[in-house]
PDB file of C-alpha atoms in Angstrom:
ATOM      1  CA  MET R   8      52.568 -29.404  75.264  1.00 71.00           C
ATOM      2  CA  SER R   9      54.951 -29.363  72.322  1.00 82.00           C
ATOM      3  CA  ALA R  10      53.503 -27.933  69.117  1.00 84.00           C
ATOM      4  CA  ASN R  11      55.921 -30.081  67.092  1.00 90.00           C
ATOM      5  CA  PHE R  12      55.476 -33.385  68.890  1.00 95.00           C
ATOM      6  CA  GLY R  13      52.121 -33.082  70.681  1.00 92.00           C
ATOM      7  CA  HIS R  14      50.441 -35.319  68.111  1.00 93.00           C
ATOM      8  CA  LEU R  15      52.667 -38.180  69.302  1.00 95.00           C
ATOM      9  CA  LYS R  16      51.656 -37.998  72.970  1.00 94.00           C
ATOM     10  CA  GLU R  17      48.858 -40.571  72.663  1.00 94.00           C
ATOM     11  CA  ILE R  18      50.453 -42.627  69.877  1.00 93.00           C
ATOM     12  CA  SER R  19      53.882 -43.045  71.488  1.00 95.00           C
ATOM     13  CA  PRO R  20      54.559 -41.365  74.835  1.00 95.00           C
ATOM     14  CA  GLU R  21      58.277 -42.167  74.523  1.00 97.00           C
ATOM     15  CA  LEU R  22      58.614 -40.500  71.107  1.00 97.00           C
ATOM     16  CA  TYR R  23      56.711 -37.523  72.491  1.00 97.00           C
ATOM     17  CA  ARG R  24      59.071 -37.353  75.488  1.00 97.00           C
ATOM     18  CA  LEU R  25      62.250 -37.610  73.408  1.00 97.00           C
ATOM     19  CA  GLY R  26      61.050 -35.102  70.803  1.00 97.00           C
ATOM     20  CA  THR R  27      60.008 -32.641  73.476  1.00 97.00           C
ATOM     21  CA  LEU R  28      63.400 -32.930  75.204  1.00 97.00           C
ATOM     22  CA  ALA R  29      65.271 -32.437  71.919  1.00 97.00           C
ATOM     23  CA  GLU R  30      63.126 -29.377  71.302  1.00 96.00           C
ATOM     24  CA  ARG R  31      63.691 -27.987  74.797  1.00 95.00           C
ATOM     25  CA  PHE R  32      67.499 -28.138  74.602  1.00 94.00           C
ATOM     26  CA  PHE R  33      68.307 -27.228  70.986  1.00 90.00           C
ATOM     27  CA  ALA R  34      69.348 -23.604  71.673  1.00 91.00           C
ATOM     28  CA  GLU R  35      70.778 -23.908  75.188  1.00 93.00           C
ATOM     29  CA  ASP R  36      72.479 -27.308  74.914  1.00 96.00           C
ATOM     30  CA  PRO R  37      72.615 -28.457  71.279  1.00 97.00           C
ATOM     31  CA  ASN R  38      74.748 -31.477  72.162  1.00 96.00           C
ATOM     32  CA  THR R  39      72.013 -32.844  74.433  1.00 97.00           C
ATOM     33  CA  SER R  40      69.382 -31.987  71.817  1.00 97.00           C
ATOM     34  CA  LEU R  41      71.270 -33.968  69.159  1.00 97.00           C
ATOM     35  CA  ILE R  42      71.564 -36.962  71.482  1.00 97.00           C
ATOM     36  CA  LYS R  43      67.820 -36.831  72.220  1.00 97.00           C
ATOM     37  CA  SER R  44      67.117 -36.568  68.483  1.00 97.00           C
ATOM     38  CA  ARG R  45      69.271 -39.645  67.897  1.00 97.00           C
ATOM     39  CA  GLN R  46      67.357 -41.497  70.618  1.00 97.00           C
ATOM     40  CA  PHE R  47      64.083 -40.386  69.009  1.00 98.00           C
ATOM     41  CA  GLY R  48      65.224 -41.853  65.682  1.00 97.00           C
ATOM     42  CA  GLU R  49      66.470 -45.075  67.226  1.00 95.00           C
ATOM     43  CA  TYR R  50      63.262 -45.604  69.161  1.00 95.00           C
ATOM     44  CA  MET R  51      61.131 -44.885  66.113  1.00 96.00           C
ATOM     45  CA  VAL R  52      63.135 -47.317  63.958  1.00 95.00           C
ATOM     46  CA  LYS R  53      62.552 -50.049  66.538  1.00 92.00           C
ATOM     47  CA  GLU R  54      58.829 -49.265  66.679  1.00 93.00           C
ATOM     48  CA  ILE R  55      58.570 -49.396  62.881  1.00 94.00           C
ATOM     49  CA  ALA R  56      60.496 -52.666  62.795  1.00 92.00           C
ATOM     50  CA  ALA R  57      58.281 -54.163  65.511  1.00 90.00           C
ATOM     51  CA  LEU R  58      55.087 -53.109  63.731  1.00 90.00           C
ATOM     52  CA  SER R  59      56.488 -54.561  60.506  1.00 90.00           C
ATOM     53  CA  GLY R  60      57.403 -57.859  62.147  1.00 87.00           C
ATOM     54  CA  VAL R  61      61.131 -57.569  61.470  1.00 84.00           C
ATOM     55  CA  TYR R  62      62.374 -56.569  64.940  1.00 78.00           C
ATOM     56  CA  ASP R  63      64.017 -59.124  67.187  1.00 76.00           C
ATOM     57  CA  SER R  64      63.886 -57.694  70.706  1.00 73.00           C
ATOM     58  CA  ASN R  65      66.354 -60.364  71.882  1.00 75.00           C
ATOM     59  CA  GLY R  66      68.929 -59.399  69.265  1.00 71.00           C
ATOM     60  CA  ARG R  67      71.479 -56.651  69.656  1.00 79.00           C
ATOM     61  CA  GLU R  68      71.165 -55.310  66.123  1.00 81.00           C
ATOM     62  CA  ALA R  69      72.490 -51.770  65.791  1.00 87.00           C
ATOM     63  CA  THR R  70      70.221 -49.080  64.413  1.00 88.00           C
ATOM     64  CA  HIS R  71      72.353 -48.831  61.272  1.00 88.00           C
ATOM     65  CA  GLY R  72      71.803 -52.508  60.466  1.00 89.00           C
ATOM     66  CA  LEU R  73      68.116 -52.355  61.288  1.00 91.00           C
ATOM     67  CA  LEU R  74      67.693 -49.321  59.027  1.00 92.00           C
ATOM     68  CA  ARG R  75      69.469 -51.145  56.224  1.00 91.00           C
ATOM     69  CA  ARG R  76      67.164 -54.141  56.628  1.00 90.00           C
ATOM     70  CA  LEU R  77      64.032 -51.988  56.698  1.00 93.00           C
ATOM     71  CA  ALA R  78      65.137 -50.221  53.520  1.00 92.00           C
ATOM     72  CA  THR R  79      66.073 -53.482  51.775  1.00 91.00           C
ATOM     73  CA  GLN R  80      62.704 -55.014  52.659  1.00 91.00           C
ATOM     74  CA  GLN R  81      61.035 -51.832  51.367  1.00 92.00           C
ATOM     75  CA  VAL R  82      59.447 -51.038  54.713  1.00 93.00           C
ATOM     76  CA  LEU R  83      61.078 -47.585  54.601  1.00 94.00           C
ATOM     77  CA  PRO R  84      61.233 -45.391  51.510  1.00 93.00           C
ATOM     78  CA  ARG R  85      64.785 -44.341  50.608  1.00 91.00           C
ATOM     79  CA  GLU R  86      64.140 -40.693  51.560  1.00 93.00           C
ATOM     80  CA  VAL R  87      62.890 -41.687  55.027  1.00 94.00           C
ATOM     81  CA  SER R  88      65.844 -44.008  55.549  1.00 93.00           C
ATOM     82  CA  ASP R  89      68.213 -41.167  54.608  1.00 94.00           C
ATOM     83  CA  ILE R  90      66.595 -38.903  57.219  1.00 96.00           C
ATOM     84  CA  PHE R  91      67.020 -41.569  59.904  1.00 94.00           C
ATOM     85  CA  HIS R  92      70.684 -41.965  58.932  1.00 93.00           C
ATOM     86  CA  ALA R  93      71.283 -38.199  59.074  1.00 95.00           C
ATOM     87  CA  ILE R  94      69.842 -38.004  62.594  1.00 97.00           C
ATOM     88  CA  ARG R  95      71.831 -41.059  63.658  1.00 94.00           C
ATOM     89  CA  LYS R  96      75.127 -39.661  62.341  1.00 94.00           C
ATOM     90  CA  ARG R  97      74.660 -36.227  63.913  1.00 94.00           C
ATOM     91  CA  GLY R  98      73.655 -37.843  67.191  1.00 94.00           C
ATOM     92  CA  ASN R  99      76.686 -40.119  67.131  1.00 92.00           C
ATOM     93  CA  ASP R 100      78.976 -37.135  66.585  1.00 92.00           C
ATOM     94  CA  ALA R 101      77.323 -35.360  69.516  1.00 93.00           C
ATOM     95  CA  ALA R 102      77.628 -38.378  71.790  1.00 92.00           C
ATOM     96  CA  HIS R 103      81.233 -39.234  70.946  1.00 93.00           C
ATOM     97  CA  SER R 104      82.807 -35.861  70.172  1.00 92.00           C
ATOM     98  CA  LEU R 105      80.776 -33.457  72.295  1.00 86.00           C
ATOM     99  CA  ALA R 106      79.867 -31.832  68.971  1.00 84.00           C
ATOM    100  CA  GLY R 107      76.816 -29.863  68.004  1.00 91.00           C
ATOM    101  CA  SER R 108      75.766 -26.356  67.147  1.00 92.00           C
ATOM    102  CA  PRO R 109      72.302 -24.874  67.583  1.00 94.00           C
ATOM    103  CA  ALA R 110      71.907 -24.953  63.783  1.00 95.00           C
ATOM    104  CA  GLU R 111      72.727 -28.688  63.658  1.00 95.00           C
ATOM    105  CA  ALA R 112      70.390 -29.379  66.575  1.00 96.00           C
ATOM    106  CA  LEU R 113      67.598 -27.441  64.879  1.00 96.00           C
ATOM    107  CA  ALA R 114      68.126 -29.343  61.616  1.00 96.00           C
ATOM    108  CA  ALA R 115      67.931 -32.672  63.479  1.00 96.00           C
ATOM    109  CA  LEU R 116      64.846 -31.458  65.311  1.00 95.00           C
ATOM    110  CA  LYS R 117      63.174 -30.617  61.992  1.00 96.00           C
ATOM    111  CA  PHE R 118      64.029 -34.099  60.727  1.00 96.00           C
ATOM    112  CA  CYS R 119      62.501 -35.650  63.868  1.00 97.00           C
ATOM    113  CA  ARG R 120      59.333 -33.655  63.414  1.00 96.00           C
ATOM    114  CA  ALA R 121      59.091 -34.731  59.773  1.00 95.00           C
ATOM    115  CA  LEU R 122      59.504 -38.380  60.815  1.00 95.00           C
ATOM    116  CA  GLY R 123      56.933 -37.978  63.548  1.00 94.00           C
ATOM    117  CA  VAL R 124      54.424 -36.650  61.015  1.00 93.00           C
ATOM    118  CA  TRP R 125      55.319 -39.383  58.510  1.00 89.00           C
TER     119      TRP R 125
END
């Protein structure tokens, strides 16, 4: 069990799975770790939006737009929204440019853990 994401196993098995995968790959394959961190953030944003009643599962709203709406409606504090955006941007770079160092993957992993605790 992951020491960083184990607390999520019962709350959200999918967040637990994505966090654990990001953790597993950060040193060996930072690109994959960054992509898993991005997926963790995207999934969590959708869960927060659904719990807040602002998520339309039929819509195709991008994570960026959904984050903006959650921040505007004061569902997310500014600092939390900034963390989600940082993970999203690093994950996008990894997915589209094959980018990512172990240091970047570790930073994203730390952000994911902080969000998971929040």
